[in-house]
Every structure is written in structure tokens, then in C-alpha cells.
């Protein structure tokens, strides 16, 4: 069974505590449960993590690249939070490892402030999911499972 790695970037540990109009009321623990259910439905194992530190996220992407090359990882679903809009390092990590990336955002970033309209990750992503609320995680898992089955 292959693993889906789901990484969450800065401040996503605050999910469910503030800004419910933008991000909903589910906590990150609720999102992890939703992902575990979706992975079970699609025959994937789940590895779910969050970090507020760019370098730690870079290290986890390197780990993901090695796991995908070894055949144990289906791919990476990544909500990089605000680093999406700022981080060349995360872009380079994805490009440098060749890991299959699905970029994910809970909100529709294109309906928000202009500074959220640019992503350093999108050019390195296989697919981009945004605006479906936290259900986007389950939809991205379904998409990753389909990509994996298609080879
Ligand atoms: O829509 C998304 O998922 C974002 O990646 C969330 C980021 C934001 O910077 C991106 O532009 C879009 C912010 C994550 C912080 O989430 C919070 C949730 C509740 C309270 C405070 C922050």
C-alpha cells in the first residue's frame, strides 16, 4: 500500500479557532480524521504533518522525494499556507526532488487579496485544488489515488 503525504504549512495549526468565515470551523485534527477516512477509502496509507518552519517543510519534501523514488509514496498533497506566496525554497525542493505535488488551499485564493494570487508552487505542481473548504483534502486524495492507479 502506498502512502499519501499531506503537509500543512504555517498557522494551519490554528484552523477552527479563528476566521471561520474563510476557513470553516473544522480543526486540523478534524482534517486529519477526514484525510484518514479518504485514504482508507482509496487504499492509501496516510502520513499527515504540520509545521510553522520553512526549513522543516523543505526537509520533509526531500524525504518525500526519496520515498517516491523508492516506490512507497504515491505523492504529496501540500497546503503550504502563506509560504505558497513567498517561498522559492519550497518551489526548488519540489522541482529538485521530482515529487508529485498536489497544491491545496482551503479558500479560493483568487477571490481574496492580490498577494494570494501568485503561487511559487503552482508551476511545480501536477494539480492545484482550491476553494472547496476542508473537503478539498478528501478530493485531492481521490485525485492522487486516481493518478497513482493510472501510473
Ligand atoms: O486557503 C488556504 O488554505 C491558505 O493556504 C491558508 C493560508 C493562507 O495564507 C493562504 O493564502 C491560503 C493561511 C493559513 C492560516 O490559517 C488560519 C486558520 C485559522 C486562523 C488563522 C489562520
mmCIF file of C-alpha atoms and ligand atoms in Angstrom:
data_model
loop_
_atom_site.group_PDB
_atom_site.id
_atom_site.type_symbol
_atom_site.label_atom_id
_atom_site.label_comp_id
_atom_site.label_asym_id
_atom_site.label_seq_id
_atom_site.Cartn_x
_atom_site.Cartn_y
_atom_site.Cartn_z
ATOM 1 C CA UNK A 1 0.000 0.000 0.000
ATOM 2 C CA UNK A 2 1.405 3.412 -0.970
ATOM 3 C CA UNK A 3 1.338 6.434 1.312
ATOM 4 C CA UNK A 4 -0.171 9.877 0.725
ATOM 5 C CA UNK A 5 1.923 12.509 2.477
ATOM 6 C CA UNK A 6 -0.134 15.547 3.500
ATOM 7 C CA UNK A 7 1.862 18.566 4.606
ATOM 8 C CA UNK A 8 0.401 21.701 6.164
ATOM 9 C CA UNK A 9 2.365 24.916 6.489
ATOM 10 C CA UNK A 10 2.379 27.895 8.824
ATOM 11 C CA UNK A 11 -0.589 28.784 11.020
ATOM 12 C CA UNK A 12 -2.714 25.860 9.856
ATOM 13 C CA UNK A 13 -2.487 24.556 13.427
ATOM 14 C CA UNK A 14 -4.880 27.481 14.203
ATOM 15 C CA UNK A 15 -7.601 26.072 11.944
ATOM 16 C CA UNK A 16 -11.017 26.082 13.615
ATOM 17 C CA UNK A 17 -10.033 28.667 16.209
ATOM 18 C CA UNK A 18 -10.396 31.890 14.137
ATOM 19 C CA UNK A 19 -11.605 33.153 10.735
ATOM 20 C CA UNK A 20 -14.397 30.540 10.357
ATOM 21 C CA UNK A 21 -15.927 32.581 7.518
ATOM 22 C CA UNK A 22 -12.792 31.945 5.441
ATOM 23 C CA UNK A 23 -11.580 28.520 6.615
ATOM 24 C CA UNK A 24 -14.644 26.904 8.266
ATOM 25 C CA UNK A 25 -14.884 25.534 11.789
ATOM 26 C CA UNK A 26 -13.012 22.225 11.437
ATOM 27 C CA UNK A 27 -9.762 21.920 13.377
ATOM 28 C CA UNK A 28 -6.568 20.452 11.929
ATOM 29 C CA UNK A 29 -7.278 17.301 13.973
ATOM 30 C CA UNK A 30 -10.687 17.095 12.233
ATOM 31 C CA UNK A 31 -8.933 17.479 8.859
ATOM 32 C CA UNK A 32 -6.554 14.647 9.736
ATOM 33 C CA UNK A 33 -9.567 12.389 10.534
ATOM 34 C CA UNK A 34 -11.231 13.336 7.234
ATOM 35 C CA UNK A 35 -7.978 12.507 5.411
ATOM 36 C CA UNK A 36 -7.621 9.166 7.216
ATOM 37 C CA UNK A 37 -11.137 8.237 6.083
ATOM 38 C CA UNK A 38 -10.499 9.306 2.470
ATOM 39 C CA UNK A 39 -7.169 7.430 2.373
ATOM 40 C CA UNK A 40 -8.824 4.273 3.737
ATOM 41 C CA UNK A 41 -11.494 4.525 1.008
ATOM 42 C CA UNK A 42 -8.817 4.828 -1.683
ATOM 43 C CA UNK A 43 -6.371 2.183 -0.446
ATOM 44 C CA UNK A 44 -3.691 4.647 0.650
ATOM 45 C CA UNK A 45 -1.839 4.950 3.952
ATOM 46 C CA UNK A 46 -1.759 8.450 5.476
ATOM 47 C CA UNK A 47 1.169 10.495 6.763
ATOM 48 C CA UNK A 48 -0.215 13.860 7.986
ATOM 49 C CA UNK A 49 2.048 16.652 9.298
ATOM 50 C CA UNK A 50 2.095 20.401 10.042
ATOM 51 C CA UNK A 51 4.996 22.795 10.543
ATOM 52 C CA UNK A 52 5.431 26.524 11.038
ATOM 53 C CA UNK A 53 9.049 26.285 9.800
ATOM 54 C CA UNK A 54 10.056 26.565 6.138
ATOM 55 C CA UNK A 55 13.254 24.511 6.558
ATOM 56 C CA UNK A 56 11.388 21.653 8.207
ATOM 57 C CA UNK A 57 8.944 21.608 5.274
ATOM 58 C CA UNK A 58 11.909 21.550 2.837
ATOM 59 C CA UNK A 59 13.354 18.544 4.721
ATOM 60 C CA UNK A 60 10.022 16.720 4.576
ATOM 61 C CA UNK A 61 9.797 17.329 0.794
ATOM 62 C CA UNK A 62 13.298 15.822 0.383
ATOM 63 C CA UNK A 63 12.135 12.804 2.428
ATOM 64 C CA UNK A 64 9.050 12.557 0.177
ATOM 65 C CA UNK A 65 11.191 12.587 -2.966
ATOM 66 C CA UNK A 66 13.258 9.672 -1.646
ATOM 67 C CA UNK A 67 10.123 7.735 -0.649
ATOM 68 C CA UNK A 68 8.511 8.270 -4.049
ATOM 69 C CA UNK A 69 11.704 7.117 -5.809
ATOM 70 C CA UNK A 70 11.681 4.012 -3.579
ATOM 71 C CA UNK A 71 8.074 3.315 -4.624
ATOM 72 C CA UNK A 72 6.491 3.731 -1.181
ATOM 73 C CA UNK A 73 4.913 7.181 -1.673
ATOM 74 C CA UNK A 74 2.013 7.995 -4.017
ATOM 75 C CA UNK A 75 2.667 11.721 -3.782
ATOM 76 C CA UNK A 76 2.455 14.893 -1.760
ATOM 77 C CA UNK A 77 -0.646 16.978 -1.036
ATOM 78 C CA UNK A 78 0.612 20.301 0.261
ATOM 79 C CA UNK A 79 -1.176 23.257 1.811
ATOM 80 C CA UNK A 80 1.862 25.497 2.187
ATOM 81 C CA UNK A 81 -0.191 28.334 3.717
ATOM 82 C CA UNK A 82 1.416 31.745 3.289
ATOM 83 C CA UNK A 83 4.718 30.162 2.121
ATOM 84 C CA UNK A 84 2.832 29.415 -1.120
ATOM 85 C CA UNK A 85 3.125 33.100 -1.979
ATOM 86 C CA UNK A 86 6.706 33.680 -0.783
ATOM 87 C CA UNK A 87 8.876 30.577 -0.935
ATOM 88 C CA UNK A 88 11.337 29.918 -3.747
ATOM 89 C CA UNK A 89 12.900 27.317 -1.403
ATOM 90 C CA UNK A 90 9.734 25.196 -1.400
ATOM 91 C CA UNK A 91 9.447 25.526 -5.196
ATOM 92 C CA UNK A 92 13.083 24.387 -5.565
ATOM 93 C CA UNK A 93 12.547 21.474 -3.152
ATOM 94 C CA UNK A 94 9.622 20.151 -5.210
ATOM 95 C CA UNK A 95 11.470 20.629 -8.516
ATOM 96 C CA UNK A 96 14.708 19.220 -7.119
ATOM 97 C CA UNK A 97 13.136 16.023 -5.802
ATOM 98 C CA UNK A 98 10.628 15.441 -8.617
ATOM 99 C CA UNK A 99 7.946 14.522 -6.077
ATOM 100 C CA UNK A 100 4.365 14.502 -7.398
ATOM 101 C CA UNK A 101 2.744 17.591 -5.891
ATOM 102 C CA UNK A 102 -0.921 18.468 -5.497
ATOM 103 C CA UNK A 103 -1.088 22.061 -4.236
ATOM 104 C CA UNK A 104 -4.080 22.645 -1.985
ATOM 105 C CA UNK A 105 -5.841 25.649 -0.467
ATOM 106 C CA UNK A 106 -8.937 25.595 1.702
ATOM 107 C CA UNK A 107 -10.085 29.013 0.482
ATOM 108 C CA UNK A 108 -10.389 30.293 -3.086
ATOM 109 C CA UNK A 109 -7.178 32.320 -3.046
ATOM 110 C CA UNK A 110 -8.136 34.020 -6.343
ATOM 111 C CA UNK A 111 -11.202 35.596 -4.718
ATOM 112 C CA UNK A 112 -9.013 37.096 -1.975
ATOM 113 C CA UNK A 113 -6.227 39.709 -1.716
ATOM 114 C CA UNK A 114 -3.981 40.158 -4.793
ATOM 115 C CA UNK A 115 -0.905 38.942 -2.863
ATOM 116 C CA UNK A 116 -2.565 35.497 -2.630
ATOM 117 C CA UNK A 117 -2.987 35.235 -6.416
ATOM 118 C CA UNK A 118 0.630 34.267 -7.075
ATOM 119 C CA UNK A 119 1.934 30.842 -6.109
ATOM 120 C CA UNK A 120 5.575 29.758 -6.263
ATOM 121 C CA UNK A 121 4.342 26.150 -6.049
ATOM 122 C CA UNK A 122 1.836 26.027 -8.928
ATOM 123 C CA UNK A 123 4.499 25.824 -11.675
ATOM 124 C CA UNK A 124 5.948 22.760 -9.898
ATOM 125 C CA UNK A 125 2.556 21.136 -9.201
ATOM 126 C CA UNK A 126 0.831 18.318 -11.064
ATOM 127 C CA UNK A 127 -2.545 19.709 -9.944
ATOM 128 C CA UNK A 128 -3.986 22.560 -7.891
ATOM 129 C CA UNK A 129 -7.072 22.381 -5.655
ATOM 130 C CA UNK A 130 -8.592 25.454 -4.043
ATOM 131 C CA UNK A 131 -11.873 26.797 -2.709
ATOM 132 C CA UNK A 132 -13.576 23.552 -1.626
ATOM 133 C CA UNK A 133 -13.068 24.175 2.078
ATOM 134 C CA UNK A 134 -11.518 21.339 4.055
ATOM 135 C CA UNK A 135 -13.363 18.830 1.793
ATOM 136 C CA UNK A 136 -10.666 19.749 -0.733
ATOM 137 C CA UNK A 137 -8.322 17.446 1.186
ATOM 138 C CA UNK A 138 -10.600 14.444 0.504
ATOM 139 C CA UNK A 139 -10.986 15.483 -3.144
ATOM 140 C CA UNK A 140 -7.200 15.806 -3.516
ATOM 141 C CA UNK A 141 -6.719 12.323 -2.001
ATOM 142 C CA UNK A 142 -9.210 10.929 -4.539
ATOM 143 C CA UNK A 143 -7.298 12.691 -7.319
ATOM 144 C CA UNK A 144 -3.942 11.380 -6.101
ATOM 145 C CA UNK A 145 -5.360 7.829 -5.907
ATOM 146 C CA UNK A 146 -6.590 8.146 -9.493
ATOM 147 C CA UNK A 147 -3.202 9.440 -10.693
ATOM 148 C CA UNK A 148 -1.461 6.571 -8.879
ATOM 149 C CA UNK A 149 -3.760 3.951 -10.422
ATOM 150 C CA UNK A 150 -3.252 5.491 -13.886
ATOM 151 C CA UNK A 151 0.529 5.163 -13.395
HETATM 152 O O1 LIG B 1 -6.706 28.771 1.869
HETATM 153 C C1 LIG B 1 -5.707 28.214 2.311
HETATM 154 O O2 LIG B 1 -5.684 27.028 2.635
HETATM 155 C C2 LIG B 1 -4.419 29.025 2.536
HETATM 156 O O3 LIG B 1 -3.322 28.210 2.133
HETATM 157 C C3 LIG B 1 -4.367 29.315 4.026
HETATM 158 C C4 LIG B 1 -3.212 30.237 4.431
HETATM 159 C C5 LIG B 1 -3.170 31.487 3.549
HETATM 160 O O4 LIG B 1 -2.011 32.246 3.845
HETATM 161 C C6 LIG B 1 -3.173 31.139 2.057
HETATM 162 O O5 LIG B 1 -3.191 32.320 1.309
HETATM 163 C C7 LIG B 1 -4.391 30.305 1.707
HETATM 164 C C8 LIG B 1 -3.363 30.679 5.890
HETATM 165 C C9 LIG B 1 -3.390 29.547 6.868
HETATM 166 C C10 LIG B 1 -3.697 30.095 8.242
HETATM 167 O O6 LIG B 1 -4.930 29.549 8.654
HETATM 168 C C11 LIG B 1 -5.564 30.087 9.737
HETATM 169 C C12 LIG B 1 -6.733 29.476 10.124
HETATM 170 C C13 LIG B 1 -7.447 29.971 11.187
HETATM 171 C C14 LIG B 1 -6.988 31.085 11.873
HETATM 172 C C15 LIG B 1 -5.824 31.703 11.482
HETATM 173 C C16 LIG B 1 -5.102 31.206 10.415
#
